[in-house]
GROMACS .gro file of C-alpha atoms in nm:
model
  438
    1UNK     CA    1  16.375   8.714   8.677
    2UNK     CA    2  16.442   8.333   8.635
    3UNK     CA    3  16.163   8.145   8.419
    4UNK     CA    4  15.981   7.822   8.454
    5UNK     CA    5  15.746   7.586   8.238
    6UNK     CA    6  15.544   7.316   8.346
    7UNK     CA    7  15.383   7.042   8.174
    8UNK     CA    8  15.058   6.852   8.257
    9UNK     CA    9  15.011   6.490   8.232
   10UNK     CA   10  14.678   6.308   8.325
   11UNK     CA   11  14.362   6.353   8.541
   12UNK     CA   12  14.208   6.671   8.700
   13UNK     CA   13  14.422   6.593   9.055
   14UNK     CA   14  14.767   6.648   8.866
   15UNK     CA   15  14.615   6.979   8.703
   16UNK     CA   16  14.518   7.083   8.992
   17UNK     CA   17  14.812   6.992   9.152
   18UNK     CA   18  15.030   7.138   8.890
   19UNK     CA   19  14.881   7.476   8.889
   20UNK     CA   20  14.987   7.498   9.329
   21UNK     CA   21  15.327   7.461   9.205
   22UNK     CA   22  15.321   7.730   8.958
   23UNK     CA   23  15.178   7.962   9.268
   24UNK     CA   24  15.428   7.846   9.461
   25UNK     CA   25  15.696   7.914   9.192
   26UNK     CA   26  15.551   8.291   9.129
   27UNK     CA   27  15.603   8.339   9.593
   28UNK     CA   28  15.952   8.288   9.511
   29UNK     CA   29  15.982   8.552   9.145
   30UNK     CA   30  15.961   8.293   8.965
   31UNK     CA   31  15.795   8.406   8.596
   32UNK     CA   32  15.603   8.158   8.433
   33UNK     CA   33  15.614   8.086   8.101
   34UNK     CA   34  15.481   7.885   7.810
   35UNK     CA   35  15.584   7.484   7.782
   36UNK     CA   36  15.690   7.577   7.444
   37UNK     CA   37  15.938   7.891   7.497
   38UNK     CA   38  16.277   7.832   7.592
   39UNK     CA   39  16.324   7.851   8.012
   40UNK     CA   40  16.542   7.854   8.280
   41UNK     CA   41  16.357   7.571   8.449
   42UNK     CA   42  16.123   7.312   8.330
   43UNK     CA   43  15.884   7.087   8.557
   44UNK     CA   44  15.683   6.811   8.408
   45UNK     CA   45  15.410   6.662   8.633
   46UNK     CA   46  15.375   6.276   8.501
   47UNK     CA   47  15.130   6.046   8.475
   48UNK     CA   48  15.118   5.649   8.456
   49UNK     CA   49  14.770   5.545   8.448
   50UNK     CA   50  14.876   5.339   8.083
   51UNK     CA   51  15.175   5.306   7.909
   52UNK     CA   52  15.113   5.580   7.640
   53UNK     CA   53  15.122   5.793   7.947
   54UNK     CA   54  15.439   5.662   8.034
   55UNK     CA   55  15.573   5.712   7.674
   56UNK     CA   56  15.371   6.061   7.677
   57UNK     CA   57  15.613   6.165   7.990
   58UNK     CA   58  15.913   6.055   7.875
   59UNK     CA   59  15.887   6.254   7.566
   60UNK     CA   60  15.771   6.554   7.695
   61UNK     CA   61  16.146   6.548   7.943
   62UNK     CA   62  16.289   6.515   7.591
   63UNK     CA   63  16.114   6.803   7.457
   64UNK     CA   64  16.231   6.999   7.800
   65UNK     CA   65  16.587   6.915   7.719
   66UNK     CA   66  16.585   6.990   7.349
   67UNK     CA   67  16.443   7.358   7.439
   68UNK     CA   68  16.710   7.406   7.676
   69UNK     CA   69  17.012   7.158   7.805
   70UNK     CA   70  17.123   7.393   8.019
   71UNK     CA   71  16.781   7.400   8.175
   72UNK     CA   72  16.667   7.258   8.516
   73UNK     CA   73  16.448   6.988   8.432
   74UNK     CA   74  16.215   6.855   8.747
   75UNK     CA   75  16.020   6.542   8.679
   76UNK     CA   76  15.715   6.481   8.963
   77UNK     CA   77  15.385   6.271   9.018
   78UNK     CA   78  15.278   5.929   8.946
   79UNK     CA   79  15.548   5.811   8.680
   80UNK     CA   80  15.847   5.910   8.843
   81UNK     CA   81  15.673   5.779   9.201
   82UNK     CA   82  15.692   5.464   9.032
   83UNK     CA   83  15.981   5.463   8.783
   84UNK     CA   84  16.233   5.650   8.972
   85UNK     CA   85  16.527   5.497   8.787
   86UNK     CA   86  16.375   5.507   8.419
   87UNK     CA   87  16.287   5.873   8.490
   88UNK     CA   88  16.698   5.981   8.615
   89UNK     CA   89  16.803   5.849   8.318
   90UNK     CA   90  16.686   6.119   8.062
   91UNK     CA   91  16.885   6.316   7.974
   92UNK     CA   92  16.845   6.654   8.129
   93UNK     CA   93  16.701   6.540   8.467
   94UNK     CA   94  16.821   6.713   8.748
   95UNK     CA   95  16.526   6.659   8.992
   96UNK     CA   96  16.321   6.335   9.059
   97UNK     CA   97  16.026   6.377   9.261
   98UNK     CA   98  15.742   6.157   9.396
   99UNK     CA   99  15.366   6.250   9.409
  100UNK     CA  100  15.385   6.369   9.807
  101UNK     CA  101  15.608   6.674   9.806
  102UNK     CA  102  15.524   6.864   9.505
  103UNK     CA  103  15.484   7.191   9.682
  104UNK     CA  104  15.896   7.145   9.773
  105UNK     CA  105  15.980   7.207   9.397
  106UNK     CA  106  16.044   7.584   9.379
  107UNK     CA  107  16.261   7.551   9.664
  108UNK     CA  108  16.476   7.303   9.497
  109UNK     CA  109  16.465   7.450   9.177
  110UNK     CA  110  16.629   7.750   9.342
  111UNK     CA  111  16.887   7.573   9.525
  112UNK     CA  112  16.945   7.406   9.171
  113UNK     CA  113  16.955   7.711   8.996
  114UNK     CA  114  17.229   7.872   9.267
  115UNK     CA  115  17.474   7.593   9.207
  116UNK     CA  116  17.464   7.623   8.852
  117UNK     CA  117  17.547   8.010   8.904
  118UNK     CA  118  17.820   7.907   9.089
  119UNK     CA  119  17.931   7.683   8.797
  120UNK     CA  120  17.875   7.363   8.900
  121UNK     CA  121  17.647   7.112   8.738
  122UNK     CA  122  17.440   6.968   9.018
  123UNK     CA  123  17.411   6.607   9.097
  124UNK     CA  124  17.093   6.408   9.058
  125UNK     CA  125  16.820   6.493   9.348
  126UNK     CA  126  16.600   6.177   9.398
  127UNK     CA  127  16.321   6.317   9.634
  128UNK     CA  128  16.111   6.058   9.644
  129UNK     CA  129  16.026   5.821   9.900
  130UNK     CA  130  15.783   5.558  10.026
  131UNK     CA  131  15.395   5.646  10.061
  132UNK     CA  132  15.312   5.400  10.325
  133UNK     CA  133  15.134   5.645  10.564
  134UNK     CA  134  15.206   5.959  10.402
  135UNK     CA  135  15.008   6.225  10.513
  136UNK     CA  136  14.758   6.513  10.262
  137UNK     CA  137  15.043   6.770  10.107
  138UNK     CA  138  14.932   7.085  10.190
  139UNK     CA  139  14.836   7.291   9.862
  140UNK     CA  140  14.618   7.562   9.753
  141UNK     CA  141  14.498   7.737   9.417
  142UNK     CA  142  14.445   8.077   9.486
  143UNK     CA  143  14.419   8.210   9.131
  144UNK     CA  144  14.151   8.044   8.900
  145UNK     CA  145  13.969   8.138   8.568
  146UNK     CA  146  13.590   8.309   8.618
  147UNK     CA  147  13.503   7.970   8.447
  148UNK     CA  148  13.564   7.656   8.607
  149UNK     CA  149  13.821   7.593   8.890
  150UNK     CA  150  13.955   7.214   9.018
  151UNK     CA  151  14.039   7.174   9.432
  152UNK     CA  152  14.187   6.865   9.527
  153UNK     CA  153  14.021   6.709   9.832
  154UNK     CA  154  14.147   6.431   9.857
  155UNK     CA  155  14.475   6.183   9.780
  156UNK     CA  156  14.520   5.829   9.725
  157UNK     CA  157  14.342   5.454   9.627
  158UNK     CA  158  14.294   5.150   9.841
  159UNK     CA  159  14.051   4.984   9.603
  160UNK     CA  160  14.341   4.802   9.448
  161UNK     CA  161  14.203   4.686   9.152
  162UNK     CA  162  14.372   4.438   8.946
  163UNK     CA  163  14.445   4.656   8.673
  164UNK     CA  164  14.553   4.991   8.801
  165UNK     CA  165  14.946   5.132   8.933
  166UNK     CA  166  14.759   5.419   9.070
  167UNK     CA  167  14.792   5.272   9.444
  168UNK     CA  168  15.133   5.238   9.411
  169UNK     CA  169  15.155   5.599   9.292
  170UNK     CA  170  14.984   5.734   9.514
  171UNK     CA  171  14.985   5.595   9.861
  172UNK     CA  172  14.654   5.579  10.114
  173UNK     CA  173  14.384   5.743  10.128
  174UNK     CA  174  14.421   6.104  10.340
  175UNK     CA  175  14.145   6.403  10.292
  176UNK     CA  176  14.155   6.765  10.287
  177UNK     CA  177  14.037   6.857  10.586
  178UNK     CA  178  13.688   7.035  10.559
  179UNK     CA  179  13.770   7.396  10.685
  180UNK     CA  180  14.084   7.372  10.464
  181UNK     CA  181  13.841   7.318  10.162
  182UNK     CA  182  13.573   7.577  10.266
  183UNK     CA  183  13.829   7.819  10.308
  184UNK     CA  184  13.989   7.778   9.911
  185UNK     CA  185  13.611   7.714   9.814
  186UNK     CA  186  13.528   8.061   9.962
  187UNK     CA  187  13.849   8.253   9.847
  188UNK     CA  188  13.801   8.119   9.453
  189UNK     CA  189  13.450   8.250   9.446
  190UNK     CA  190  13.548   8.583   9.603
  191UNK     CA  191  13.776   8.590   9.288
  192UNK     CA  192  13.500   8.513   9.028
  193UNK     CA  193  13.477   8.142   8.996
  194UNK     CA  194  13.174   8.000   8.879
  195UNK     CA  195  13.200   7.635   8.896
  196UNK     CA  196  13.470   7.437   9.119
  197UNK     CA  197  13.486   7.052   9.067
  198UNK     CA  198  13.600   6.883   9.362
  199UNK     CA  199  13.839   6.625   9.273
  200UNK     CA  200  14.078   6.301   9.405
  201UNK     CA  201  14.214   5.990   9.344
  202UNK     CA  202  13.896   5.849   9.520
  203UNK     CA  203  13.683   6.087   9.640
  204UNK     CA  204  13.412   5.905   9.737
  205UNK     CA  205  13.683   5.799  10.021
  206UNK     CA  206  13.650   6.136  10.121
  207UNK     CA  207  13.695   6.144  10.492
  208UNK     CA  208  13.829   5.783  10.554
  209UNK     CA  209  14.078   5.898  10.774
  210UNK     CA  210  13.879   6.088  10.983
  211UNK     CA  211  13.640   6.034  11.243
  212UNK     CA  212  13.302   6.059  11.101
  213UNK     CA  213  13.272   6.318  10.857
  214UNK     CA  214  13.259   6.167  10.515
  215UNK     CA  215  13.190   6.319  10.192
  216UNK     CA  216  12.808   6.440  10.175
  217UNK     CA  217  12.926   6.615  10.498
  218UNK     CA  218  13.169   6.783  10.258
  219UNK     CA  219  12.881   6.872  10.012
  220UNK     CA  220  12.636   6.997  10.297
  221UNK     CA  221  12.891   7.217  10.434
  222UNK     CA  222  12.977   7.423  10.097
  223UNK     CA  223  12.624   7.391  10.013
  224UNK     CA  224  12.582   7.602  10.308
  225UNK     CA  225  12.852   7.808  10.322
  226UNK     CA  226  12.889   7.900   9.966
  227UNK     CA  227  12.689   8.097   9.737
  228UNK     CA  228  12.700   8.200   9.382
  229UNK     CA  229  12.884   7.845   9.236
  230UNK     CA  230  12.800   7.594   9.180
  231UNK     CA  231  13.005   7.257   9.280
  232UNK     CA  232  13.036   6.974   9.026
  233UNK     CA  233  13.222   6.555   9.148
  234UNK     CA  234  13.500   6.441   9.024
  235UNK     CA  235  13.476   6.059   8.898
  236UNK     CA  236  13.304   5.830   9.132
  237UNK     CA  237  13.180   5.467   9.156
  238UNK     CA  238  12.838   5.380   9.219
  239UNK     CA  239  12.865   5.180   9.534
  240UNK     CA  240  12.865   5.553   9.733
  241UNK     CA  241  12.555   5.588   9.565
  242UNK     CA  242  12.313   5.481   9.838
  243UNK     CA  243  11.971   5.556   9.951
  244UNK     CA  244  12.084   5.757  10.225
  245UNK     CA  245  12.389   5.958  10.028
  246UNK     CA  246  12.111   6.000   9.742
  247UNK     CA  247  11.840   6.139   9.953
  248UNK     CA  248  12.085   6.391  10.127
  249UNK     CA  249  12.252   6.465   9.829
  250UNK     CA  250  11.915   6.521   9.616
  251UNK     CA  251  11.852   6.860   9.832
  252UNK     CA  252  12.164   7.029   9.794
  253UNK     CA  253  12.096   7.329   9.572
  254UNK     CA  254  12.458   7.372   9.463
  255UNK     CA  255  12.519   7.085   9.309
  256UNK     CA  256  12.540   7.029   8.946
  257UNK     CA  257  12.296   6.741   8.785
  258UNK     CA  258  12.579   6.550   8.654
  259UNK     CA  259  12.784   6.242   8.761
  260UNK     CA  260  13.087   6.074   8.629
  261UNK     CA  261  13.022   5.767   8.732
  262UNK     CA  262  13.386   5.508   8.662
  263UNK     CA  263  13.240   5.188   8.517
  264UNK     CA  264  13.548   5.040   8.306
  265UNK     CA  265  13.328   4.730   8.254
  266UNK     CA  266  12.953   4.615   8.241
  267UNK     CA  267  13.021   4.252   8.307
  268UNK     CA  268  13.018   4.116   8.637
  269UNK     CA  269  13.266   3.864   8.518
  270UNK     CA  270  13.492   4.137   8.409
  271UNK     CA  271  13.436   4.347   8.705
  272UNK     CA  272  13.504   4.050   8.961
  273UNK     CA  273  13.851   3.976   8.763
  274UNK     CA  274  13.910   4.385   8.767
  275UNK     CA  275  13.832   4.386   9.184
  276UNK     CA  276  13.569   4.625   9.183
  277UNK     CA  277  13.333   4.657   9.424
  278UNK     CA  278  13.006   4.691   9.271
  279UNK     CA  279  12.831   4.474   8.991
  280UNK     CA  280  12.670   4.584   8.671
  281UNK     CA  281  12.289   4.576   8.855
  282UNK     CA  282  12.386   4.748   9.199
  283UNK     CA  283  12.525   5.020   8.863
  284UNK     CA  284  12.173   5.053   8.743
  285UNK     CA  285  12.024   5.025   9.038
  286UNK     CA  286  12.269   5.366   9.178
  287UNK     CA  287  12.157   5.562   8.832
  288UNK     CA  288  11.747   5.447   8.844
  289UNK     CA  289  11.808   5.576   9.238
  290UNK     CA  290  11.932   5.905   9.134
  291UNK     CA  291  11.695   5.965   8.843
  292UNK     CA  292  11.430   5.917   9.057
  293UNK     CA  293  11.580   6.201   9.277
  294UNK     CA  294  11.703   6.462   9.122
  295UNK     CA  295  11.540   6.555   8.819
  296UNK     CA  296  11.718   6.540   8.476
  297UNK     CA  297  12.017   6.398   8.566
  298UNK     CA  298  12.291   6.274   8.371
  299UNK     CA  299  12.547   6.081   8.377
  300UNK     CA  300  12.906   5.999   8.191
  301UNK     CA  301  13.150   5.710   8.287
  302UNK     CA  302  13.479   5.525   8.153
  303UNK     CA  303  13.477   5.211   7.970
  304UNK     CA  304  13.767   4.982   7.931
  305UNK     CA  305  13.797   4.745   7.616
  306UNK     CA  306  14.039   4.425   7.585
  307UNK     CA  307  14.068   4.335   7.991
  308UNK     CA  308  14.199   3.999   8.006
  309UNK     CA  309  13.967   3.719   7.985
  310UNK     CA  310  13.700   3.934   7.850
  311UNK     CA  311  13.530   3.722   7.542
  312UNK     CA  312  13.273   3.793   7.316
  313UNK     CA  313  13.029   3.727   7.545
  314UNK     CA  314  13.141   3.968   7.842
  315UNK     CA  315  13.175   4.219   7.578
  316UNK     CA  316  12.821   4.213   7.468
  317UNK     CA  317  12.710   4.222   7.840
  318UNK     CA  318  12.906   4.559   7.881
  319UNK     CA  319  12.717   4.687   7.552
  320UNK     CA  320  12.418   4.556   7.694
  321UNK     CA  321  12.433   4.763   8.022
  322UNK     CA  322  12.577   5.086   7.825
  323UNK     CA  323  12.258   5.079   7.664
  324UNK     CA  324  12.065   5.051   7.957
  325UNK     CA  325  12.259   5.347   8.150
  326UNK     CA  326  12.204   5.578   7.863
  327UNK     CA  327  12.545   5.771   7.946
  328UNK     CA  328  12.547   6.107   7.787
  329UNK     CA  329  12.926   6.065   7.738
  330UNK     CA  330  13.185   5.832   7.728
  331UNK     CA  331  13.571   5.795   7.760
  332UNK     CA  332  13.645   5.463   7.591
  333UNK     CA  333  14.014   5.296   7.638
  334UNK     CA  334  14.186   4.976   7.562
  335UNK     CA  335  14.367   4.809   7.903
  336UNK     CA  336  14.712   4.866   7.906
  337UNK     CA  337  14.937   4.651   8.118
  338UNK     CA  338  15.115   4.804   8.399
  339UNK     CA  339  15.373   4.601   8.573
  340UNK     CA  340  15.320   4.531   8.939
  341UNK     CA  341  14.924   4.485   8.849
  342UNK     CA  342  14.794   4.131   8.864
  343UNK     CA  343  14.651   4.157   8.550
  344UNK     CA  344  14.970   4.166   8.345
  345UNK     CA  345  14.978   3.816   8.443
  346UNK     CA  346  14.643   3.683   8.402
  347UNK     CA  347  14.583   3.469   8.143
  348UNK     CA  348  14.377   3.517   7.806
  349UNK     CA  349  14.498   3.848   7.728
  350UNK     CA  350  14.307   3.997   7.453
  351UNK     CA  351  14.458   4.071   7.127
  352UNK     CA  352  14.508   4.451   7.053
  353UNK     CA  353  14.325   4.432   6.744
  354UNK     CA  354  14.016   4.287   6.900
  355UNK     CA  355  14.045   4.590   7.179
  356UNK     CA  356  14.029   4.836   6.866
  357UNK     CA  357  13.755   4.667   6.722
  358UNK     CA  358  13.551   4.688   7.057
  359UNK     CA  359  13.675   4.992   7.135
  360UNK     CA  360  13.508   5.136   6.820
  361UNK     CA  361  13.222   4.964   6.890
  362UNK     CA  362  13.185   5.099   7.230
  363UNK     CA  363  13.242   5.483   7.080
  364UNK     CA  364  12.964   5.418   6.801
  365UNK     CA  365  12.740   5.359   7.104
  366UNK     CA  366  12.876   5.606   7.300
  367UNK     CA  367  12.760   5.864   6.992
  368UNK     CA  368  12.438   5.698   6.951
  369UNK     CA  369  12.341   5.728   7.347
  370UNK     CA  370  12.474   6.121   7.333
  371UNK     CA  371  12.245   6.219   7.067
  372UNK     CA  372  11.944   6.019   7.239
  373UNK     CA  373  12.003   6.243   7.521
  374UNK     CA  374  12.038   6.580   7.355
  375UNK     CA  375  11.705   6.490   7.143
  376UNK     CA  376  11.565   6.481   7.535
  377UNK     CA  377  11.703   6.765   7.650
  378UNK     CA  378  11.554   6.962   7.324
  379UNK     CA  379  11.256   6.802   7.340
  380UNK     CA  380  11.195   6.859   7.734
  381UNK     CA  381  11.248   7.228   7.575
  382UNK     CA  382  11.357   7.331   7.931
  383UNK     CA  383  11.643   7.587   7.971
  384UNK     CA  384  11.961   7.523   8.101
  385UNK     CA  385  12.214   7.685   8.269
  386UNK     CA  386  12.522   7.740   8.117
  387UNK     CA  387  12.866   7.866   8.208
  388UNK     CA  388  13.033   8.036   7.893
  389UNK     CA  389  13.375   7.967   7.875
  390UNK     CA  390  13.543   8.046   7.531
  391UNK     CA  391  13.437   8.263   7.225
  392UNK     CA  392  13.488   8.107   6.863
  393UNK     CA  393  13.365   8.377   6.586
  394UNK     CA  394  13.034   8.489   6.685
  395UNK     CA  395  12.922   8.204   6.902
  396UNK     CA  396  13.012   8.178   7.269
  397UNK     CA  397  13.068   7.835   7.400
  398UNK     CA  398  12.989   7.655   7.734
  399UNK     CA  399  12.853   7.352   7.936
  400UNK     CA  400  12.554   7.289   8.054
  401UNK     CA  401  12.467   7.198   8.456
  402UNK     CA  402  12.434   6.847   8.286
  403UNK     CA  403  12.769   6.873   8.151
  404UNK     CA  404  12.650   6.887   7.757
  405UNK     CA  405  12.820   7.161   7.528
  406UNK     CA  406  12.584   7.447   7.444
  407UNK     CA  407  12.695   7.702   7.204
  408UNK     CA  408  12.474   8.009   7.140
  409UNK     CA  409  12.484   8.303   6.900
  410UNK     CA  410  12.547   8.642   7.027
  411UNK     CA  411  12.753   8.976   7.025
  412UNK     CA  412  12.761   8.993   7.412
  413UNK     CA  413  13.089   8.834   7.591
  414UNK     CA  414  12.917   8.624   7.831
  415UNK     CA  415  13.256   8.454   7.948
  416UNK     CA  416  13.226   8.373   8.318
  417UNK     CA  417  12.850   8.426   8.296
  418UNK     CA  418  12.601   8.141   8.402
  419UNK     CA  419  12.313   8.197   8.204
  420UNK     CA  420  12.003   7.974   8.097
  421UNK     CA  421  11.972   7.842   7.742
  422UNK     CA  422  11.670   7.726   7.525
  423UNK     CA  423  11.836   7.413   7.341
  424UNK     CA  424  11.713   7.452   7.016
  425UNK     CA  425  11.903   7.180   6.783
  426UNK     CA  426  12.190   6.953   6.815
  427UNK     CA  427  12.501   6.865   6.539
  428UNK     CA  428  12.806   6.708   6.585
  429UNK     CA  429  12.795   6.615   6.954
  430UNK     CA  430  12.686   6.968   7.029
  431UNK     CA  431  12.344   7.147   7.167
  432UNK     CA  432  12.270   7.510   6.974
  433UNK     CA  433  12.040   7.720   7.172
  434UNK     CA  434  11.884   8.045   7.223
  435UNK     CA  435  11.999   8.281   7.527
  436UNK     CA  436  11.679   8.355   7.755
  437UNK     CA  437  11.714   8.719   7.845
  438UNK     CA  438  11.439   8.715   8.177
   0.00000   0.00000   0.00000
């Protein structure tokens, strides 16, 4: 039975997307196998959101190679949809993909694998082509943890923000059409799945290529439909968050009281320069709306440090509206120029010492806010539901509806369980509780 590896770089979408092709890999007898053991083919599913990612994919095709020359190695997703030609040139590469046809890899890999039988080194596939009107790549996970699960529902950016190759990546904006999702919705909680996050490139485009059915259509219809899960959004931004979307969403029962809201900046001045559509008060104005709605809601965002033209003083407006938001979490990151963005070519690019220094500003806060909003989920002393995922010694560790990690002490193995926790204490980032037995 021939072998195959794969390798994960980036967001939810490519892990998502990435575990398809391993399905798709075990249709055909394919085994698969650890990154790390030695196989007959390796695929590594890129990412290019920064240019550590870049350098992050091209050394992983190294690694690939160094386990196995005689291997076929199959590069895909947003790095090699965008740097076809740095990507062939590794040594080892047999396969160059783009982020449209992913589900066409086993295929290939076997047609690969037959003329290297046959003793002859293959040449060079380049499978990649434009995006402009691409349509959604039919994919499916059918095999998922009892734990969490990710389904893609949708593809694609048209926000075109100064800053970001993900566009170019990634192509329009094309949905999952709904019965498609109910139907891998329905079949992963038949199988044991407790929470699925529904995740994109944009998904609060959800729908933009259809006719009328957007995503809170989405949400009402699993709400419905499905039972025993509970659903939890993918990163959003908080123009969708309007009074209409809030009120509808507000009585879904399914879904989780957590939001991921992607902020990158607090400064209007920043966020006009970055293209975004919002500004920091229409922000706080989204949050306030869904506080008031759904009761103890959280919320965790991105924050970008070092975007050019950002001084002193649009710095301390970001910390200024971080501290207002209260996030319970943050993912802090200096900008990165990507060429073919017009911000590599603005002018007053920030020094990458001054992006660490804010950058470490920003996480001090970030720790500060997270603790400010454990203390209020102990001191509410209302239980929360938890899904245990892993064991370590004899605590069992999970997340919270809220998205906060719980750990608890007990003998029972409550992985794959949902079940409500006292918080008792926090340390380290981390909520200790007491299981509630009723």
């Amino acid at each position: 039975m021939k072998t195959v590896a794969l390798y994960t770089l980036g967001c939810k979408v490519s892990q998502y997307e990435t575990e398809a092709i391993a399905e798709g890999f075990e249709a055909r007898s394919f085994r698969v196998v650890s990154f790390a053991e030695k196989a007959d083919v390796y695929v590594i599913n890129t990412c290019t959101v920064t240019a550590e990612s870049d350098r992050k994919s091209r050394q992983i095709i190294r690694r690939a190679y160094k386990a196995n020359p005689d291997a076929v190695i199959m590069v895909t997703g947003c790095y090699s949809q965008v740097s076809p030609n740095e990507v062939s040139r590794l040594p080892g590469v047999l396969y160059v993909g783009g982020t449209d046809r992913k589900m066409k890899l086993p295929e290939a890999a076997e047609k690969l694998l037959a003329e290297m039988e046959h003793g002859i080194r293959p040449s060079l596939v380049c499978d990649r082509a434009s995006l402009i009107d691409t349509v959604f790549e039919g994919m499916t996970v059918k095999h998922a943890p009892r734990t969490r699960a990710y389904v893609k529902i949708e593809d694609g950016c048209e926000c075109r923000c100064a800053y970001c190759a993900i566009p170019g990546a990634r192509g329009n904006v094309r949905s999952k059409m709904p019965e498609d999702v109910l139907r891998e919705v329905c079949a992963l909680v038949a199988g044991g799945t407790k929470e699925i996050v529904l995740t994109g490139i944009e998904i609060a485009s959800y729908g933009a290529d259809f006719d009328g059915f957007r995503l809170i259509d989405l949400l009402e219809l699993l709400d419905k439909e499905c039972t025993g899960v509970r659903f939890r959004l993918g990163s959003i931004t908080p123009e969708i968050m309007r009074e209409d979307f809030v009120f509808r969403l507000a009585r879904l029962k399914s879904v989780v009281p957590h939001f991921h809201i992607s902020m990158q900046s607090g400064s209007d001045a920043v966020l006009r320069a970055m293209k975004r559509r919002y500004t920091a008060d229409m922000a706080l104005a989204a949050l306030a709306r869904l506080r008031a709605a759904i009761e103890g809601v959280r919320f965790t965002t991105d924050m970008m440090t070092g975007f050019p033209g950002e001084g002193e003083k649009e710095f301390s407006e970001t910390l200024a509206f971080t501290e207002k938001a209260g996030f319970l979490d943050m993912h802090v990151f200096a900008y990165s120029k990507r060429k073919n963005t017009p911000a590599a070519d603005y002018p007053d690019q920030v020094e990458e010492s001054v992006k660490k220094e804010r950058s470490a500003k920003l996480i001090a806060l970030a720790e500060r806010l997270r603790d400010q909003n454990l203390d209020d989920m102990i001191a509410k002393s209302v239980p929360l539901s938890v899904l245990f995922e892993t064991r370590d010694g004899d605590e069992m560790h999970g997340h919270s509806a809220e998205f906060a990690e719980v750990r608890v002490k007990t003998d029972e193995d409550l992985h794959g369980a949902l079940r409500r926790v006292l918080p008792k204490r926090k340390e380290n980032g981390i909520l200790y509780g007491e299981l509630i037995n009723a």
